[in-house]
Amino acid sequence: MTETTKTHVILLACGSFNPITKGHIQMFERARDYLHKTGRFIVIGGIVSPVHDSYGKTGLVSSRHRLTMCQLAIQSSDWIRVDPWECYQDTWQTTCSVLEHHRDLMKRVTGCILSNVNTPSITPVIGQPQNESSQNIYQNNNNVSNKPTAAKILGKVGESLSRICCVRPPMERFTFVDENANLGTVMRYEEIELRILLLCGSDLLESFCIPGLWNEADMEVIVGEFGMVVVPRDGADPDRIMNHSSILRKYKNNILVVKDDSNHPMSVVSSTKSRLALQHGDGHVVDYLCQPVIDYILKSQLYINASG
């Protein structure tokens, strides 16, 4: 498959990130590597979306801290970004509404027509032919063509604005523009199929099987309209989990299970273990959290007490 015929994917991970761990970052990397190996997908961006403070989970620290820790954890990544939209809302948002927000944002900013996982779009997915004399927002110092092959929709903490990154892979430099900018009027894109997929661990997938925990209509949208990429954790078998839910069985083809090293060292890392290690002064915390996050936690005195 050529680059333009492959499905371009943005991975969206929702959660507490309390705190964000090396396991969370590796989840993105493992998912991207697996999707690329299938030969069917190109992952062009990753979004970390921390949950709102009103989620009400015991020991959940302020979103101000969680956003900062997430930003520190991904600062060396050239494709993963943190998006503060959930945290900036008046109250907690469902996973379904977060996915729909990013889909709508992408449409508004880039002129995207996102394909449904069941019915791939036959319409040009991004943009329309544009006037070449228009001023180009995309900028770089490498003297390459001004015709990007993909659009990255990436979150960036700052000034309460989500930001958009447009980049022609492979590129080292890119320009962020305001989310209200209409890139479709000043840029010309090749036609690509673009999807947002929910990225999660097998523990979240397993929660879909708990009666009454998830709204069934939301599950239909998440799995049926968007799709999921599941990274196995703690030796869990996602295929076995899916057999316990009629909705998961119905949309099984929309659930991509990462098949790599089942004994991956990051598959047992969790925020809970990280908090316990911090509370007990366990040196293994360096195996769970990146150093900038540890430094921030110690400086801000987070998780040191059992109360969080």
Short mmCIF file of C-alpha atoms in Angstrom, two decimals:
data_model
loop_
_atom_site.label_atom_id
_atom_site.label_comp_id
_atom_site.label_asym_id
_atom_site.label_seq_id
_atom_site.Cartn_x
_atom_site.Cartn_y
_atom_site.Cartn_z
CA MET A 1 0.00 0.00 0.00
CA THR A 2 1.19 3.51 -0.76
CA GLU A 3 1.28 6.22 1.89
CA THR A 4 -1.88 7.85 0.57
CA THR A 5 -3.87 4.59 0.48
CA LYS A 6 -3.01 3.60 4.05
CA THR A 7 -5.30 4.71 6.86
CA HIS A 8 -3.78 7.64 8.75
CA VAL A 9 -4.39 7.30 12.48
CA ILE A 10 -4.39 9.57 15.50
CA LEU A 11 -4.22 7.65 18.79
CA LEU A 12 -6.18 9.17 21.67
CA ALA A 13 -5.60 7.98 25.24
CA CYS A 14 -7.98 9.13 27.97
CA GLY A 15 -7.42 8.53 31.67
CA SER A 16 -6.42 9.90 35.05
CA PHE A 17 -2.66 9.89 34.39
CA ASN A 18 -2.28 10.12 38.14
CA PRO A 19 0.65 10.18 37.54
CA ILE A 20 1.56 9.43 33.93
CA THR A 21 3.99 6.49 33.81
CA LYS A 22 6.58 5.05 31.47
CA GLY A 23 3.95 2.42 30.75
CA HIS A 24 1.60 5.05 29.31
CA ILE A 25 4.29 6.33 26.95
CA GLN A 26 5.29 2.82 25.94
CA MET A 27 1.63 2.08 25.22
CA PHE A 28 1.72 4.74 22.50
CA GLU A 29 5.02 3.46 21.11
CA ARG A 30 3.93 -0.18 21.09
CA ALA A 31 0.64 0.68 19.41
CA ARG A 32 2.33 2.77 16.73
CA ASP A 33 4.96 0.09 16.02
CA TYR A 34 2.30 -2.60 15.72
CA LEU A 35 0.00 -0.57 13.47
CA HIS A 36 2.91 0.26 11.17
CA LYS A 37 3.92 -3.41 10.99
CA THR A 38 0.46 -4.36 9.73
CA GLY A 39 1.18 -2.32 6.61
CA ARG A 40 -2.32 -0.84 6.73
CA PHE A 41 -1.83 2.21 8.92
CA ILE A 42 0.33 5.31 9.39
CA VAL A 43 0.18 6.80 12.88
CA ILE A 44 0.58 10.55 12.50
CA GLY A 45 -0.10 11.70 16.04
CA GLY A 46 -0.85 10.78 19.63
CA ILE A 47 -2.98 12.66 22.14
CA VAL A 48 -2.86 12.34 25.93
CA SER A 49 -6.13 13.62 27.42
CA PRO A 50 -6.17 13.74 31.26
CA VAL A 51 -9.55 13.47 32.97
CA HIS A 52 -11.37 16.38 34.64
CA ASP A 53 -10.89 16.93 38.38
CA SER A 54 -14.56 16.18 39.04
CA TYR A 55 -14.06 12.57 37.96
CA GLY A 56 -13.96 11.98 41.69
CA LYS A 57 -11.35 9.25 41.89
CA THR A 58 -9.78 8.91 45.34
CA GLY A 59 -6.33 10.49 45.47
CA LEU A 60 -6.72 12.26 42.12
CA VAL A 61 -4.44 15.29 42.23
CA SER A 62 -5.32 18.58 40.57
CA SER A 63 -5.39 18.67 36.78
CA ARG A 64 -2.85 21.50 37.02
CA HIS A 65 -0.33 18.98 38.32
CA ARG A 66 -1.40 16.13 36.06
CA LEU A 67 -1.16 18.27 32.92
CA THR A 68 2.31 19.43 33.92
CA MET A 69 3.47 15.87 34.62
CA CYS A 70 2.09 14.70 31.28
CA GLN A 71 3.87 17.52 29.49
CA LEU A 72 7.14 16.60 31.21
CA ALA A 73 6.70 12.95 30.31
CA ILE A 74 6.24 13.55 26.58
CA GLN A 75 8.61 16.50 26.16
CA SER A 76 11.09 14.43 24.17
CA SER A 77 8.45 12.94 21.85
CA ASP A 78 8.02 14.36 18.38
CA TRP A 79 4.56 12.90 17.85
CA ILE A 80 2.72 12.69 21.19
CA ARG A 81 1.06 15.79 22.66
CA VAL A 82 -1.00 16.64 25.75
CA ASP A 83 -4.46 18.11 25.27
CA PRO A 84 -6.06 20.06 28.18
CA TRP A 85 -9.59 20.20 26.78
CA GLU A 86 -11.08 17.70 29.25
CA CYS A 87 -9.51 19.47 32.22
CA TYR A 88 -10.76 22.87 31.08
CA GLN A 89 -14.42 21.87 30.87
CA ASP A 90 -16.95 22.71 33.60
CA THR A 91 -17.29 19.07 34.60
CA TRP A 92 -16.26 15.52 33.82
CA GLN A 93 -16.61 14.39 30.20
CA THR A 94 -17.35 10.89 28.95
CA THR A 95 -14.77 9.13 26.79
CA CYS A 96 -17.31 9.22 23.99
CA SER A 97 -17.61 13.02 24.20
CA VAL A 98 -13.82 13.41 24.18
CA LEU A 99 -13.54 11.37 21.00
CA GLU A 100 -16.33 13.41 19.40
CA HIS A 101 -14.66 16.66 20.46
CA HIS A 102 -11.41 15.75 18.71
CA ARG A 103 -13.26 14.54 15.63
CA ASP A 104 -15.20 17.82 15.44
CA LEU A 105 -12.07 19.89 16.11
CA MET A 106 -10.27 18.13 13.31
CA LYS A 107 -13.11 18.77 10.91
CA ARG A 108 -13.30 22.45 11.88
CA VAL A 109 -9.61 23.18 11.61
CA THR A 110 -8.53 21.10 8.65
CA GLY A 111 -11.71 20.56 6.71
CA CYS A 112 -11.35 16.86 7.55
CA ILE A 113 -13.97 14.33 6.60
CA LEU A 114 -13.20 11.45 8.95
CA SER A 115 -14.10 8.01 7.74
CA ASN A 116 -16.23 5.73 9.87
CA VAL A 117 -14.45 2.50 10.76
CA ASN A 118 -17.19 0.53 9.04
CA THR A 119 -17.71 2.69 5.96
CA PRO A 120 -14.48 4.23 4.66
CA SER A 121 -15.01 7.61 3.07
CA ILE A 122 -15.00 7.85 -0.73
CA THR A 123 -14.76 11.63 -0.46
CA PRO A 124 -11.49 13.57 -0.38
CA VAL A 125 -10.72 13.36 3.30
CA ILE A 126 -8.69 16.48 3.92
CA GLY A 127 -9.11 19.84 2.24
CA GLN A 128 -9.82 20.88 -1.31
CA PRO A 129 -7.64 22.21 -4.15
CA GLN A 130 -6.52 25.65 -3.06
CA ASN A 131 -5.15 28.81 -4.57
CA GLU A 132 -1.39 28.25 -4.67
CA SER A 133 -0.74 31.96 -4.23
CA SER A 134 -2.25 31.85 -0.74
CA GLN A 135 0.14 32.44 2.13
CA ASN A 136 1.26 29.10 3.53
CA ILE A 137 0.99 28.56 7.28
CA TYR A 138 3.25 25.51 7.11
CA GLN A 139 6.86 26.59 7.60
CA ASN A 140 10.17 24.80 7.80
CA ASN A 141 13.86 25.36 7.23
CA ASN A 142 14.53 22.34 5.05
CA ASN A 143 13.36 23.66 1.66
CA VAL A 144 10.89 20.85 1.09
CA SER A 145 7.62 20.93 -0.79
CA ASN A 146 4.79 22.89 0.81
CA LYS A 147 2.35 20.04 0.17
CA PRO A 148 2.07 17.98 3.37
CA THR A 149 0.85 14.40 3.09
CA ALA A 150 -0.91 14.35 6.45
CA ALA A 151 -2.26 16.54 9.25
CA LYS A 152 -1.44 15.94 12.89
CA ILE A 153 -4.04 16.99 15.40
CA LEU A 154 -2.06 17.32 18.60
CA GLY A 155 -2.81 18.79 22.00
CA LYS A 156 -0.43 21.28 23.59
CA VAL A 157 -0.82 22.74 27.07
CA GLY A 158 -0.71 26.53 27.17
CA GLU A 159 -2.96 29.56 27.20
CA SER A 160 -6.00 27.25 27.44
CA LEU A 161 -5.84 26.54 23.70
CA SER A 162 -5.60 23.27 21.88
CA ARG A 163 -3.10 23.57 19.05
CA ILE A 164 -2.78 22.04 15.63
CA CYS A 165 0.45 20.73 14.17
CA CYS A 166 0.73 20.26 10.43
CA VAL A 167 3.75 18.35 9.31
CA ARG A 168 5.06 16.53 6.30
CA PRO A 169 6.71 13.34 7.50
CA PRO A 170 9.58 13.07 8.07
CA MET A 171 10.11 16.59 9.37
CA GLU A 172 12.01 17.91 12.36
CA ARG A 173 10.47 21.37 12.50
CA PHE A 174 6.85 22.34 12.46
CA THR A 175 4.64 25.32 13.19
CA PHE A 176 1.76 25.33 15.64
CA VAL A 177 -1.25 27.38 14.61
CA ASP A 178 -4.36 28.46 16.46
CA GLU A 179 -7.20 25.93 16.57
CA ASN A 180 -9.51 28.50 14.99
CA ALA A 181 -7.36 28.81 11.88
CA ASN A 182 -8.96 27.35 8.76
CA LEU A 183 -6.06 25.45 7.24
CA GLY A 184 -8.25 24.35 4.36
CA THR A 185 -8.16 27.85 2.89
CA VAL A 186 -4.41 28.15 2.78
CA MET A 187 -3.07 24.63 2.37
CA ARG A 188 -3.43 21.85 -0.12
CA TYR A 189 -3.50 18.25 1.07
CA GLU A 190 -3.35 14.92 -0.64
CA GLU A 191 -6.42 12.76 -0.17
CA ILE A 192 -6.00 10.44 2.79
CA GLU A 193 -8.25 8.36 4.99
CA LEU A 194 -8.00 9.59 8.58
CA ARG A 195 -9.34 8.08 11.80
CA ILE A 196 -9.16 8.74 15.52
CA LEU A 197 -8.74 5.51 17.49
CA LEU A 198 -9.09 5.16 21.24
CA LEU A 199 -5.85 3.80 22.69
CA CYS A 200 -6.16 1.85 25.92
CA GLY A 201 -4.87 -1.03 27.98
CA SER A 202 -6.70 -4.32 28.29
CA ASP A 203 -7.89 -3.25 31.75
CA LEU A 204 -10.10 -0.57 30.18
CA LEU A 205 -11.38 -3.08 27.64
CA GLU A 206 -12.24 -5.42 30.51
CA SER A 207 -14.21 -2.64 32.21
CA PHE A 208 -16.57 -2.67 29.21
CA CYS A 209 -17.75 -6.07 30.45
CA ILE A 210 -18.83 -4.79 33.88
CA PRO A 211 -22.66 -4.43 33.83
CA GLY A 212 -23.84 -0.84 34.26
CA LEU A 213 -20.36 0.72 34.30
CA TRP A 214 -20.49 2.05 30.74
CA ASN A 215 -23.42 3.56 28.91
CA GLU A 216 -24.22 1.08 26.13
CA ALA A 217 -24.96 3.85 23.63
CA ASP A 218 -21.50 5.31 24.32
CA MET A 219 -19.92 1.89 23.86
CA GLU A 220 -21.62 1.59 20.48
CA VAL A 221 -20.13 4.92 19.41
CA ILE A 222 -16.65 4.25 20.82
CA VAL A 223 -16.25 0.80 19.33
CA GLY A 224 -18.65 1.00 16.41
CA GLU A 225 -17.89 4.46 15.02
CA PHE A 226 -14.32 5.16 16.15
CA GLY A 227 -12.57 1.90 16.99
CA MET A 228 -9.94 0.94 19.54
CA VAL A 229 -6.31 -0.08 19.81
CA VAL A 230 -5.77 -2.30 22.84
CA VAL A 231 -2.38 -2.96 24.46
CA PRO A 232 -2.42 -6.11 26.66
CA ARG A 233 -1.50 -5.58 30.33
CA ASP A 234 -0.65 -7.95 33.19
CA GLY A 235 -0.97 -11.01 30.99
CA ALA A 236 -4.62 -10.28 30.16
CA ASP A 237 -6.12 -11.89 27.04
CA PRO A 238 -8.11 -9.23 25.11
CA ASP A 239 -9.69 -11.88 22.88
CA ARG A 240 -11.09 -13.67 25.92
CA ILE A 241 -12.31 -10.33 27.36
CA MET A 242 -14.16 -9.47 24.16
CA ASN A 243 -16.14 -12.70 24.32
CA HIS A 244 -17.78 -11.48 27.55
CA SER A 245 -19.48 -8.47 25.93
CA SER A 246 -22.06 -8.57 23.17
CA ILE A 247 -21.06 -5.11 21.96
CA LEU A 248 -17.37 -5.99 21.85
CA ARG A 249 -18.18 -9.20 19.96
CA LYS A 250 -20.38 -7.25 17.54
CA TYR A 251 -17.57 -4.81 16.67
CA LYS A 252 -14.64 -7.15 17.15
CA ASN A 253 -13.19 -6.18 13.77
CA ASN A 254 -12.93 -2.57 14.99
CA ILE A 255 -10.73 -3.56 17.93
CA LEU A 256 -7.05 -3.82 17.07
CA VAL A 257 -5.10 -5.80 19.66
CA VAL A 258 -1.38 -5.09 19.77
CA LYS A 259 0.43 -8.38 19.35
CA ASP A 260 4.03 -7.99 20.42
CA ASP A 261 6.08 -9.22 23.36
CA SER A 262 3.47 -10.35 25.88
CA ASN A 263 6.10 -10.07 28.61
CA HIS A 264 6.93 -6.47 27.82
CA PRO A 265 8.37 -4.93 31.03
CA MET A 266 6.04 -1.94 30.81
CA SER A 267 2.90 -4.09 30.71
CA VAL A 268 2.87 -4.34 34.53
CA VAL A 269 3.63 -0.68 35.23
CA SER A 270 0.71 1.32 36.61
CA SER A 271 -0.08 4.64 38.27
CA THR A 272 -1.24 2.76 41.37
CA LYS A 273 2.12 1.02 41.76
CA SER A 274 3.86 4.34 41.21
CA ARG A 275 1.87 6.07 43.94
CA LEU A 276 2.53 3.23 46.38
CA ALA A 277 6.25 3.33 45.60
CA LEU A 278 6.31 7.06 46.28
CA GLN A 279 4.42 6.68 49.55
CA HIS A 280 6.81 3.98 50.78
CA GLY A 281 10.01 5.52 49.45
CA ASP A 282 10.50 2.53 47.17
CA GLY A 283 13.43 3.03 44.82
CA HIS A 284 11.60 1.07 42.12
CA VAL A 285 9.69 4.25 41.35
CA VAL A 286 12.47 5.07 38.87
CA ASP A 287 11.32 2.02 36.88
CA TYR A 288 7.79 3.40 36.70
CA LEU A 289 8.19 7.14 36.16
CA CYS A 290 10.54 9.25 34.07
CA GLN A 291 12.95 11.43 36.03
CA PRO A 292 11.39 14.84 35.20
CA VAL A 293 8.05 13.55 36.53
CA ILE A 294 9.69 12.22 39.70
CA ASP A 295 11.44 15.55 40.25
CA TYR A 296 8.16 17.44 39.82
CA ILE A 297 6.34 15.10 42.22
CA LEU A 298 8.97 15.53 44.90
CA LYS A 299 9.10 19.29 44.42
CA SER A 300 5.31 19.59 44.63
CA GLN A 301 5.01 16.97 47.41
CA LEU A 302 2.46 14.88 45.51
CA TYR A 303 1.41 11.35 46.48
CA ILE A 304 3.80 11.34 49.43
CA ASN A 305 0.92 10.95 51.88
CA ALA A 306 -1.64 8.19 51.48
CA SER A 307 -4.31 10.88 51.01
CA GLY A 308 -2.65 11.92 47.75
#
